[in-house]
Every structure is written in structure tokens, then in C-alpha cells.
């Protein structure tokens, strides 16, 4: 179970982590600025195991892998939206942050609500309601299960 | 059954008779591009993956453009890491002050029609202008390509965009692509290929097509493709199109996810209004809406209303979207013999050194400078909000680049309007948004 941080439609990667912080040497130094322009308290309030829930086209804009990386570094368990921008989605899989396509959830929850994710069943439970989510193709799930592309390259047979 | 343009490029790349949308294939990468912001992260991941050498240093290009000239303390560190990386792994295709990566990749001959290319930047889609597949990826995937020369891709569905006829005077390919993005919306082409065809795009220069391919990512597209033609061959230094390149067009009986038909005569000058790339309005509508607001009011997301329109504090003409010679010439044709409004800062940034020299030689830069422009070194410049020209709360900038996201050019209360070089130049003279 984790807390929801809810964001709108078309959230671009500049809002997830602004350009000026990309020059910081490490993701750990950037992460305190996540979502700064949309919710200045996000980075201090989010706890490991919490969720980002958004409307369509989450992560549009630039190719910066730091966008999913700062969320993962802050302990975000998964990002859930009806749809994701292409590069953001690939980057999530490659770094091992679950980006989960889920219809209906955005309209049903508010920031602060508690939800439960069952990746194996492919469901999210919020306020007693269960929402189905789209499962990943097997080879992508394998990359995700191994914690990202680097770990999966290390274990090609796994 | 026929094939789309992207299906033909991918089938040729993997040596298959055909591939279809939805297939997952592993492509052989013809060229990769890394720029200065992400090279430290690519290097770290590459070494973390345990690779000892780059699969093909000749196919690897490193371009410094976002942080050129270095303006903040962290910037030179990126260039130092890049230089060391190239020395260690034998990468010789390095550009340290020659211009924007997406301009150089085709201008310097790295990407040819039919190629498959990847870059650590979302605007890598630009090379679709010559009929190449190219798209942006993250630094972890780039590191894995450097080690293996391969990447898996899903063959995308295609949205075909037919445009027929002659564009009205003063309407450019920027107005065309902004209008299409407004119609498709910011996610309307997500995961898909956009394929442009028709007499209007056939009549366009490669530079104008580049503006359109460049912005296809703003509606989520994986690529934005034009069929190569004689103009493409000349631009790419090819001795005509070989038999494969001659097949690079969408077949009439190919399967399209969607077909959009436009009449060129219907296009008008438009702007993307703050702060969404798909918030497209005709310039006349922007002015009409402003005239409804009381003089002297500052409206968040609009700007200051002055003299019956929106006051413009700065104009930026440049970027990989609209920093080419024809763009600078179009701006100069408006600015010739005129002065920008006294309170307007006009920043002009040629997309490459080659363009800078051509615009110098033909008098374009002189015309712009005489009108009051600040002409800066080739590179990304203000587009990524790094190397000069950032703005503050409630200020308005009319810019020719590709994104108007919150906070991209200064504070999150800066109002960024995206437009063609012609509209931008007119606004610079008037000091307010005009058509």
C-alpha cells in the first residue's frame, strides 16, 4: 500500500525534472527538485512505496532518462497513467521503474489516497474498487523484473 | 499488400522481405548521436555494463551544442568527460562548436536516406526529413547500442498526412506542422510514424521539411518521414537515388492507422500559446482575444496587454526547428530597413557554423544586426534555456523553436509563444503580437 501523488494530462519531462538540474553530477542530487514547478513539496513528502498517478501522455517532451530516474531514486513504486509518452516509457523499463497503463484510476483517486498494486495479477485497488492494468509483454517484463536493462544484460539467460 | 515508408526502411535494415506494424524487430544501427548534456551518463552506463569497446566508433557522433559556449560551472565538466571518452574509445566524429546536433547529423553527412539512427535527444526525429528513421532514446539504451550496435524496436503504425496545393504567402512549414500538432494533440501520434506526402511537401526545401520532422515528437510520434527525392539527394551529396531509395514512399495499398488530408491554401500563420505545444491558435485569434482584455492588465499564461495586443519582450529566432538559412533570410526580409521595437531583445542563433557563414556571406546577418538583432554563436542557445536570454515572471517571448513548456526559458511564469520566423520577426518590429 502506498500514497497517491496525482498529476494532470501531458505532464512533460521538464516538469518532472527541470533542465537546469540535469547538469548535477548524480541523480541523487537532482531528485529533491522532482516536480518542483507543479508541487514544491513532492520531493519532501513522497515516501518509498508511494505512487505517481497521472492522466494521459505522462512524460512527454525530452528524452531525459533522469525523469524516471529521480522518481525511482525517491522510492516511487510505480507510475500509473492511461498512456505514456514513448521515450519515457522505454526509459522506465530500462531503469526498472514500473510504468503501468491503467484506465479509470486517474478519475477515481486524489492525492493522498492509499492504493495497492498487484503487478502479478495486473490490478490496482483504490477505495475498495479494483482497476485492471495492462500487463507488459514477456520480454519487457523480464527486463523490469531484473531491475532494468543493465541487470538484464548481465543475466541474459535469466 | 503494400508497405508504409517506415515498414520499408525497417525491412531493408534487417534484410527481410517485409515487416508489418506491430512486429518487434532488432535493428542494425547505422548511426548514433550523443550530445553534451548526456555524455557523462552514457559513459557511466557504458562502463557499468562492462563493455570494453564501442561496437563501431565510426558510426558514433558526439556533438557539443546545449552547453556551448560553456556558461555555468558544471558545463565544462561535461565537455571534459566527452573528450576523455572519445580519446579512450577512439571516437573521432566530435563537434565542439559547429552547431546543433540535429542540424549537423544530416548537414555533415552522418545520416543518409534509408538509415536507422538513434540519439540521446527527443528531437532526433529530425532526420526523417531525408527519409531516415531516427528517434530519441535514453542514456542507458544508448550505452547498450554503443556496446552492441543493435536495438529492439516495435514497427510503428503510420499516420499518413497528405498536403496538396500551394501555401499562401507568409505561411511556412512551421505553421503547417504547428497546425497538424494542434489537430492531433500532444499525444495524437504517440508510438506512431508520421508520413508526409503530397504536392505541398514535394515543393518544400529539405530545410522546410526538417522543421516539420523536428516537431513530430511534439505530438508523440516515433518518427516523421518524408520520401527522399532529387532535393534530398543533392542535400545529402548523393549521386541520385539508388533503386532502394526510389522505393521509399508509402504504397497506396499500405495499411494506415489514420489518414489526414489538408489543402495548403487553408493554412494560416499560427502560434503555440503558453504553455502547451498543442495549444495552437491562428495569430489573428491570439490578437482578437487579447483585444478583449483591458489595456494594462497582466494575465497569467497570456502576458501584458499593451496597445491592444500582447506586449513582446523578446524574440528568439534559431534552434534545430527554425535556425536555418531560409529562416534567417525570411526574418531578414521582414526586418530589412526597419528597427526592432526599443524594448525588444531580438536574439538570432544560426543552427550551425555553415549556416552562420552562409548568412554572413549573403548579407543576411548584416541586415539582422542593423535591425538590432543580437547574433549569437551557433548552438541550442535559448531553446534549452542555458546559454543566454532567459526571461522572468510575466514576460513574453515569441520564439521559433519547438517547445514552450513551463520554465524552459527562465521562470515558470514566462509566457512562450512558438511561431514561424516570419511571425517572430514581425512581432520584434511591432513590440507586440501581430500578424
XYZ file of C-alpha atoms in Angstrom:
593
model
C 0.000 0.000 0.000
C 1.249 3.468 -0.820
C 0.095 7.046 -1.125
C -1.004 8.645 -4.402
C 0.533 11.803 -5.843
C -1.788 12.816 -8.660
C -0.794 14.866 -11.727
C -2.654 16.116 -14.802
C -2.560 15.319 -18.546
C 0.513 15.872 -20.748
C 2.978 16.252 -17.853
C 6.283 16.857 -19.667
C 9.727 15.798 -18.553
C 10.698 19.437 -17.867
C 8.073 19.378 -15.092
C 9.350 16.058 -13.721
C 12.920 17.342 -13.557
C 13.796 20.763 -14.995
C 16.673 21.247 -17.439
C 18.849 23.258 -15.079
C 19.197 20.285 -12.713
C 20.316 17.838 -15.416
C 23.845 19.115 -15.036
C 24.076 17.934 -11.435
C 26.561 15.074 -11.321
C 24.201 12.490 -9.814
C 20.526 11.605 -9.816
C 20.556 11.753 -6.003
C 21.456 15.435 -6.176
C 18.673 16.083 -8.714
C 15.873 14.175 -7.011
C 14.967 16.843 -4.437
C 13.831 19.005 -7.390
C 11.385 16.450 -8.838
C 8.053 18.013 -9.872
C 9.288 21.323 -8.432
C 7.203 23.536 -10.746
C 3.998 21.546 -10.130
C 4.251 20.585 -6.461
C 7.108 22.116 -4.484
C 6.527 19.676 -1.596
C 6.557 16.485 -3.657
C 10.172 15.504 -3.068
C 9.989 16.037 0.690
C 6.629 14.322 1.120
C 6.943 11.268 -1.131
C 7.904 8.075 0.696
C 9.327 4.812 -0.640
C 6.402 2.737 -1.890
C 4.257 5.716 -2.942
C 2.715 6.084 -6.398
C 2.558 8.712 -9.106
C -0.850 8.678 -10.830
C -1.428 10.868 -13.885
C -3.705 11.438 -16.837
C -2.804 10.713 -20.486
C 0.591 11.183 -22.139
C 2.684 11.221 -18.964
C 6.359 12.026 -19.568
C 6.070 13.762 -22.930
C 8.843 16.021 -24.167
C 12.537 15.395 -23.876
C 14.469 12.119 -23.819
C 15.963 12.764 -20.379
C 16.243 9.472 -18.540
C 16.687 11.480 -15.363
C 12.896 11.953 -15.334
C 12.070 8.360 -14.388
C 15.415 8.082 -12.562
C 14.590 10.786 -9.994
C 11.210 9.152 -9.326
C 12.871 5.784 -8.805
C 15.538 7.368 -6.589
C 12.798 8.894 -4.412
C 11.350 5.423 -3.935
C 8.293 5.769 -6.184
C 6.918 2.234 -6.500
C 5.250 2.751 -9.902
C 3.839 5.373 -12.239
C 0.260 4.729 -13.356
C -1.464 6.515 -16.249
C -3.853 5.731 -19.123
C -0.975 6.380 -21.549
C 2.701 7.313 -21.567
C 4.975 9.186 -23.957
C 7.177 6.801 -25.917
C 10.691 7.641 -24.726
C 9.632 7.986 -21.085
C 8.025 4.541 -21.240
C 11.145 2.873 -22.668
C 13.325 4.658 -20.147
C 11.141 3.397 -17.288
C 11.566 -0.211 -18.357
C 15.291 0.227 -18.890
C 15.862 1.602 -15.398
C 13.415 -0.746 -13.695
C 10.628 1.669 -12.748
C 7.206 0.140 -13.451
C 5.195 2.397 -15.808
C 1.743 0.884 -15.745
C -1.041 1.583 -18.204
C -4.238 1.814 -16.179
C -7.550 3.280 -17.328
C -10.004 4.781 -14.872
C -7.673 5.130 -11.907
C -6.852 8.803 -12.521
C -10.507 9.839 -12.250
C -11.051 7.720 -9.133
C -8.270 8.951 -6.858
C -6.909 12.130 -5.303
C -3.502 12.996 -3.949
C -3.178 11.371 -0.541
C -5.370 8.346 -1.244
C -3.917 4.922 -0.439
C -3.766 2.347 -3.246
C -2.433 -1.181 -3.641
C -0.711 -2.516 -6.764
C -0.568 -6.218 -7.635
C 1.796 -6.491 -10.587
C 1.353 -10.250 -10.962
C -2.416 -10.052 -11.167
C -2.257 -6.781 -13.062
C -4.611 -4.896 -10.774
C -4.728 -1.725 -8.696
C -7.065 -1.390 -5.738
C -8.238 2.039 -4.617
C -11.062 2.849 -2.205
C -12.382 -0.700 -2.448
C -12.501 -0.648 -6.247
C -10.222 -2.738 -8.424
C -8.849 -1.460 -11.714
C -7.227 -3.724 -14.312
C -3.888 -2.623 -15.745
C -2.199 -3.673 -18.951
C 0.493 -6.282 -18.456
C 3.854 -5.909 -20.199
C 4.946 -8.256 -22.997
C 7.035 -11.085 -21.502
C 10.458 -9.875 -22.672
C 9.859 -6.369 -21.320
C 8.570 -7.718 -18.009
C 11.781 -9.726 -17.815
C 13.888 -6.568 -18.158
C 11.770 -4.875 -15.498
C 11.897 -7.877 -13.139
C 15.670 -7.854 -13.290
C 15.793 -4.228 -12.263
C 16.421 -2.734 -15.683
C 18.458 -3.124 -18.835
C 21.884 -3.253 -17.207
C 20.990 -6.088 -14.861
C 19.279 -7.965 -17.686
C 22.388 -7.691 -19.873
C 24.308 -9.238 -17.007
C 21.857 -12.143 -16.863
C 20.986 -12.880 -20.496
C 19.692 -16.374 -19.679
C 17.573 -15.345 -16.722
C -0.471 -5.701 -49.655
C 1.749 -2.629 -49.761
C 4.015 -1.147 -47.108
C 4.358 2.166 -45.334
C 7.577 4.132 -45.574
C 8.746 3.039 -42.122
C 7.994 -0.633 -42.884
C 10.230 -0.388 -45.975
C 13.091 1.223 -44.064
C 12.995 -1.405 -41.318
C 12.605 -4.363 -43.708
C 15.659 -3.187 -45.649
C 17.612 -2.668 -42.425
C 17.130 -6.229 -41.199
C 17.242 -7.820 -44.655
C 13.655 -9.078 -44.521
C 11.236 -9.186 -47.442
C 8.763 -7.194 -45.372
C 7.849 -6.204 -41.832
C 4.496 -5.047 -40.544
C 3.326 -2.588 -37.901
C 3.346 -4.306 -34.530
C 6.339 -6.553 -35.299
C 9.134 -6.353 -32.748
C 12.477 -6.436 -34.539
C 16.129 -5.883 -33.705
C 17.642 -3.248 -35.982
C 21.232 -2.723 -37.051
C 22.118 0.824 -36.084
C 23.656 2.944 -38.841
C 24.478 5.982 -36.707
C 24.206 7.238 -33.147
C 24.374 10.768 -31.804
C 25.144 11.786 -28.230
C 25.145 15.403 -27.072
C 26.945 17.186 -24.295
C 24.211 17.085 -21.651
C 24.008 13.289 -21.570
C 27.540 12.122 -22.403
C 28.579 11.733 -18.712
C 25.582 9.470 -18.079
C 26.167 7.457 -21.265
C 29.790 6.948 -20.262
C 28.865 5.788 -16.744
C 26.264 3.320 -18.035
C 28.559 2.058 -20.813
C 31.276 1.253 -18.296
C 28.798 -0.099 -15.752
C 27.634 -2.543 -18.439
C 31.205 -3.771 -18.721
C 31.803 -3.026 -22.388
C 35.456 -2.680 -23.320
C 35.000 -1.048 -26.699
C 32.451 0.740 -28.848
C 30.942 -1.543 -31.490
C 31.787 0.960 -34.211
C 33.425 4.297 -33.329
C 32.975 5.495 -36.938
C 29.209 5.274 -36.540
C 29.290 7.261 -33.305
C 28.985 11.053 -33.249
C 29.431 13.324 -30.233
C 28.181 16.896 -30.510
C 28.565 19.734 -28.011
C 25.671 22.133 -28.549
C 23.500 22.591 -25.467
C 26.376 23.888 -23.351
C 28.293 25.867 -25.995
C 29.895 28.178 -25.167
C 30.060 26.914 -21.610
C 28.269 29.397 -19.363
C 27.937 27.716 -15.983
C 30.400 25.965 -13.734
C 29.109 22.451 -14.435
C 29.261 22.813 -18.227
C 32.998 22.344 -18.930
C 32.958 19.119 -16.888
C 30.615 17.596 -19.484
C 32.957 18.560 -22.307
C 35.974 17.177 -20.449
C 34.204 13.856 -19.851
C 33.214 13.778 -23.536
C 36.753 14.452 -24.721
C 38.159 11.751 -22.438
C 35.514 9.271 -23.591
C 36.377 9.895 -27.248
C 40.114 9.564 -26.625
C 39.644 6.321 -24.729
C 37.279 4.649 -27.203
C 38.511 6.109 -30.493
C 35.539 8.297 -31.413
C 36.705 10.833 -33.981
C 33.387 12.356 -35.054
C 33.319 15.132 -32.477
C 31.891 18.623 -32.988
C 32.759 21.122 -30.305
C 31.352 24.381 -31.716
C 29.907 23.593 -35.140
C 26.215 23.879 -34.336
C 23.149 21.992 -33.145
C 23.324 18.203 -33.228
C 20.153 17.758 -35.300
C 21.369 20.207 -37.927
C 24.822 18.636 -38.152
C 23.715 15.000 -38.400
C 22.379 15.492 -41.937
C 24.333 18.636 -42.880
C 27.686 16.969 -42.163
C 26.592 13.786 -43.941
C 26.278 11.401 -40.998
C 22.708 10.355 -41.781
C 21.541 9.382 -45.274
C 18.145 8.390 -46.653
C 17.080 4.909 -45.515
C 19.371 4.914 -42.467
C 18.383 3.863 -38.953
C 19.722 6.302 -36.362
C 19.275 6.964 -32.650
C 20.183 9.927 -30.475
C 20.042 10.910 -26.822
C 17.586 13.676 -27.594
C 13.880 13.653 -28.380
C 14.339 15.848 -31.470
C 16.409 13.115 -33.116
C 13.225 12.611 -35.178
C 14.547 15.480 -37.334
C 16.418 13.189 -39.752
C 13.088 11.928 -41.085
C 13.387 14.965 -43.368
C 15.748 12.969 -45.604
C 13.805 9.704 -45.344
C 15.808 8.170 -42.492
C 14.323 6.521 -39.390
C 15.647 8.305 -36.343
C 14.346 8.686 -32.841
C 15.318 9.650 -29.312
C 16.304 7.219 -26.567
C 17.609 7.442 -23.003
C 21.230 7.158 -21.969
C 21.004 3.570 -20.754
C 19.782 2.378 -24.153
C 22.412 4.489 -25.873
C 25.101 2.802 -23.791
C 23.735 -0.574 -24.820
C 23.829 0.379 -28.527
C 27.421 1.570 -28.158
C 28.283 -1.897 -26.926
C 26.187 -3.960 -29.329
C 25.243 -1.879 -32.383
C 21.685 -3.125 -32.057
C 18.371 -2.129 -30.534
C 14.902 -3.660 -30.420
C 12.089 -1.585 -31.835
C 8.415 -2.113 -32.417
C 7.473 -1.326 -36.011
C 5.066 1.587 -35.578
C 1.666 2.130 -37.143
C 1.606 5.067 -39.531
C -0.483 8.210 -39.760
C -0.357 9.436 -43.336
C -0.541 13.212 -43.814
C -1.371 14.358 -47.354
C -0.989 18.042 -48.143
C -1.876 19.293 -51.613
C -1.601 22.740 -53.171
C 0.371 25.938 -52.656
C 0.885 27.565 -49.258
C -0.303 31.184 -49.005
C 2.300 33.960 -48.952
C 3.817 34.332 -45.472
C 2.812 30.820 -44.377
C 5.702 28.454 -43.700
C 6.236 24.780 -42.921
C 6.299 25.834 -39.241
C 2.688 26.956 -39.494
C 1.883 23.647 -41.202
C 3.404 21.402 -38.534
C 2.014 23.504 -35.650
C -1.456 23.209 -37.187
C -1.086 19.437 -37.546
C 0.070 19.139 -33.909
C -2.946 21.222 -32.855
C -5.227 18.821 -34.727
C -3.550 15.604 -33.497
C -2.913 16.969 -29.955
C 0.198 16.339 -27.864
C -0.387 12.579 -27.703
C -2.204 12.040 -31.013
C 0.663 10.230 -32.704
C 2.230 8.501 -29.688
C 4.276 5.439 -30.735
C 3.341 6.112 -34.381
C 5.158 7.140 -37.543
C 4.013 10.277 -39.325
C 4.441 10.045 -43.090
C 4.141 13.287 -45.077
C 3.196 13.327 -48.749
C 1.576 15.460 -51.431
C 2.481 18.263 -53.796
C 2.958 20.792 -50.977
C 5.705 18.855 -49.226
C 7.243 17.851 -52.560
C 7.632 21.557 -53.311
C 9.292 22.234 -49.929
C 13.035 22.595 -49.442
C 14.775 19.961 -47.301
C 15.196 22.720 -44.680
C 11.429 23.273 -44.521
C 10.809 19.546 -44.239
C 13.363 19.447 -41.407
C 11.207 21.898 -39.429
C 8.280 19.501 -39.734
C 10.146 16.270 -38.931
C 11.745 18.037 -35.958
C 8.398 18.801 -34.336
C 6.691 15.448 -34.898
C 7.777 14.351 -31.412
C 5.567 17.130 -30.015
C 2.522 15.007 -30.875
C 4.266 11.917 -29.515
C 5.458 10.460 -32.825
C 8.303 7.962 -33.014
C 9.395 9.403 -36.362
C 8.270 11.890 -39.013
C 9.192 10.802 -42.505
C 9.460 12.347 -45.958
C 10.189 10.361 -49.111
C 13.656 11.136 -50.431
C 13.702 12.918 -53.794
C 16.189 14.765 -56.006
C 16.408 17.629 -53.495
C 17.220 15.120 -50.762
C 19.912 13.505 -52.906
C 21.527 16.859 -53.596
C 21.385 17.897 -49.925
C 22.907 14.576 -48.830
C 25.600 14.653 -51.516
C 24.272 11.530 -53.241
C 24.638 10.870 -56.928
C 20.885 10.431 -57.384
C 18.683 7.871 -55.620
C 19.579 4.192 -55.918
C 16.959 1.518 -56.586
C 16.218 1.012 -52.865
C 15.822 4.716 -52.153
C 13.477 5.053 -55.104
C 11.081 2.665 -53.347
C 10.952 4.793 -50.188
C 7.396 6.040 -50.297
C 4.197 4.769 -48.715
C 2.295 2.449 -51.032
C -1.295 3.284 -51.919
C -2.416 -0.102 -50.582
C -0.424 0.100 -47.358
C -2.307 -0.094 -44.066
C -2.572 3.301 -42.358
C -3.852 3.857 -38.831
C -5.186 7.229 -39.905
C -5.070 9.466 -42.992
C -5.195 13.245 -42.696
C -5.834 15.363 -45.785
C -5.022 19.065 -45.903
C -5.363 21.770 -48.531
C -2.289 24.023 -48.479
C -4.414 27.083 -49.211
C -6.243 26.608 -45.866
C -3.149 27.139 -43.700
C -2.678 30.486 -41.912
C 0.045 31.842 -39.594
C -0.419 30.217 -36.187
C 1.181 30.186 -32.737
C 1.517 27.616 -29.980
C 0.339 29.559 -26.932
C 1.704 29.199 -23.377
C 2.443 26.568 -22.182
C 1.398 23.632 -24.359
C 2.781 22.831 -27.791
C -0.690 21.745 -28.937
C -2.436 24.953 -27.827
C -2.496 26.216 -31.409
C -4.336 29.369 -32.455
C -4.262 31.492 -35.611
C -2.255 34.639 -34.894
C -5.369 36.676 -35.728
C -7.249 34.831 -32.971
C -4.478 35.457 -30.422
C -4.710 39.175 -31.241
C -8.523 39.196 -31.183
C -8.640 37.511 -27.774
C -6.055 39.965 -26.402
C -8.115 42.910 -27.641
C -10.944 41.740 -25.369
C -8.748 42.172 -22.289
C -8.426 45.546 -20.572
C -5.337 47.568 -21.517
C -2.530 47.325 -18.957
C -3.683 44.030 -17.436
C -1.173 41.271 -16.834
C -2.843 37.916 -17.454
C -1.026 34.740 -16.332
C -0.475 32.488 -19.336
C -1.003 35.411 -21.729
C 1.188 38.385 -20.778
C 0.829 42.168 -20.518
C -1.849 43.768 -22.704
C -0.375 46.860 -24.354
C -1.542 48.829 -27.375
C -4.425 46.425 -27.915
C -2.288 43.281 -28.134
C 0.208 41.226 -26.147
C 3.442 43.083 -25.463
C 6.545 41.185 -26.605
C 9.692 41.482 -24.508
C 11.947 39.195 -26.502
C 12.095 37.352 -29.805
C 14.211 34.270 -30.431
C 14.962 33.128 -33.976
C 17.012 29.949 -34.027
C 17.069 26.288 -32.909
C 17.037 22.951 -34.741
C 13.455 23.806 -35.718
C 13.997 27.158 -37.414
C 17.638 28.260 -37.361
C 18.480 27.520 -40.984
C 19.498 29.901 -43.777
C 15.987 30.173 -45.238
C 14.656 31.011 -41.758
C 17.228 33.763 -41.211
C 16.569 35.084 -44.720
C 12.820 35.133 -44.095
C 13.369 37.102 -40.881
C 15.765 39.472 -42.683
C 13.192 40.114 -45.413
C 10.819 41.419 -42.732
C 13.471 43.336 -40.782
C 15.278 44.938 -43.738
C 15.424 48.705 -43.272
C 13.481 48.504 -40.001
C 14.371 48.548 -36.296
C 13.098 46.198 -33.625
C 10.954 47.963 -31.001
C 13.200 49.712 -28.446
C 12.238 47.409 -25.560
C 12.517 44.163 -27.556
C 15.579 41.961 -27.300
C 15.952 40.067 -30.588
C 18.230 37.028 -30.364
C 19.247 35.271 -33.584
C 21.095 31.966 -33.314
C 22.102 30.197 -36.553
C 21.716 26.428 -36.274
C 25.253 25.705 -37.487
C 28.580 27.302 -38.330
C 27.947 26.567 -42.020
C 24.634 28.443 -41.885
C 26.287 31.261 -39.947
C 28.924 31.656 -42.656
C 26.390 31.485 -45.476
C 24.207 34.101 -43.774
C 27.309 36.218 -43.256
C 28.325 35.924 -46.896
C 24.928 36.829 -48.363
C 24.350 39.839 -46.116
C 21.561 38.284 -44.032
C 23.408 38.712 -40.756
C 24.238 42.337 -41.597
C 20.554 43.068 -42.233
C 19.582 41.427 -38.941
C 22.311 43.227 -36.985
C 21.374 46.589 -38.499
C 17.779 45.990 -37.367
C 19.017 45.498 -33.815
C 19.469 41.731 -33.504
C 21.943 40.110 -31.158
C 23.560 37.391 -33.259
C 24.909 34.562 -31.153
C 27.182 31.594 -31.709
C 25.640 28.512 -33.369
C 24.142 26.061 -30.878
C 20.961 25.355 -28.946
C 21.086 28.762 -27.278
C 17.900 29.937 -25.617
C 15.841 26.947 -26.771
C 17.042 24.899 -23.813
C 17.285 27.917 -21.522
C 21.019 27.604 -20.911
C 23.281 29.925 -22.855
C 21.748 33.370 -22.592
C 18.419 35.124 -22.982
C 16.381 33.739 -20.093
C 13.323 35.726 -19.003
C 11.421 36.486 -15.809
C 7.828 36.382 -14.492
C 5.087 37.592 -16.868
C 7.491 38.397 -19.710
C 6.584 37.306 -23.220
C 8.895 35.707 -25.748
C 7.962 34.853 -29.318
C 10.266 32.027 -30.336
C 10.831 29.844 -33.395
C 11.881 26.725 -31.512
C 9.847 23.611 -30.724
C 8.779 23.720 -27.069
C 7.040 26.238 -24.826
C 6.966 24.148 -21.657
C 6.782 25.887 -18.282
C 10.154 27.082 -17.102
C 12.014 26.250 -20.301
C 13.337 29.799 -20.852
C 13.538 31.160 -17.329
C 10.939 31.220 -14.566
C 7.789 29.120 -14.735
C 5.767 32.336 -15.261
C 7.422 33.245 -18.568
C 4.953 33.176 -21.474
C 6.433 31.408 -24.505
C 4.685 31.678 -27.880
C 6.017 29.463 -30.687
C 5.769 30.774 -34.236
C 7.447 30.920 -37.649
C 10.489 33.151 -38.283
C 8.249 35.496 -40.315
C 5.739 35.969 -37.483
C 8.574 36.258 -34.948
C 10.313 38.987 -36.964
C 7.074 40.946 -37.369
C 6.480 40.787 -33.610
C 10.025 42.034 -32.969
C 9.392 45.171 -35.021
C 5.938 45.836 -33.575
C 6.857 45.058 -29.954
C 3.590 43.173 -29.676
C 1.974 40.116 -31.208
C 0.980 40.982 -34.777
C 0.270 39.018 -37.913
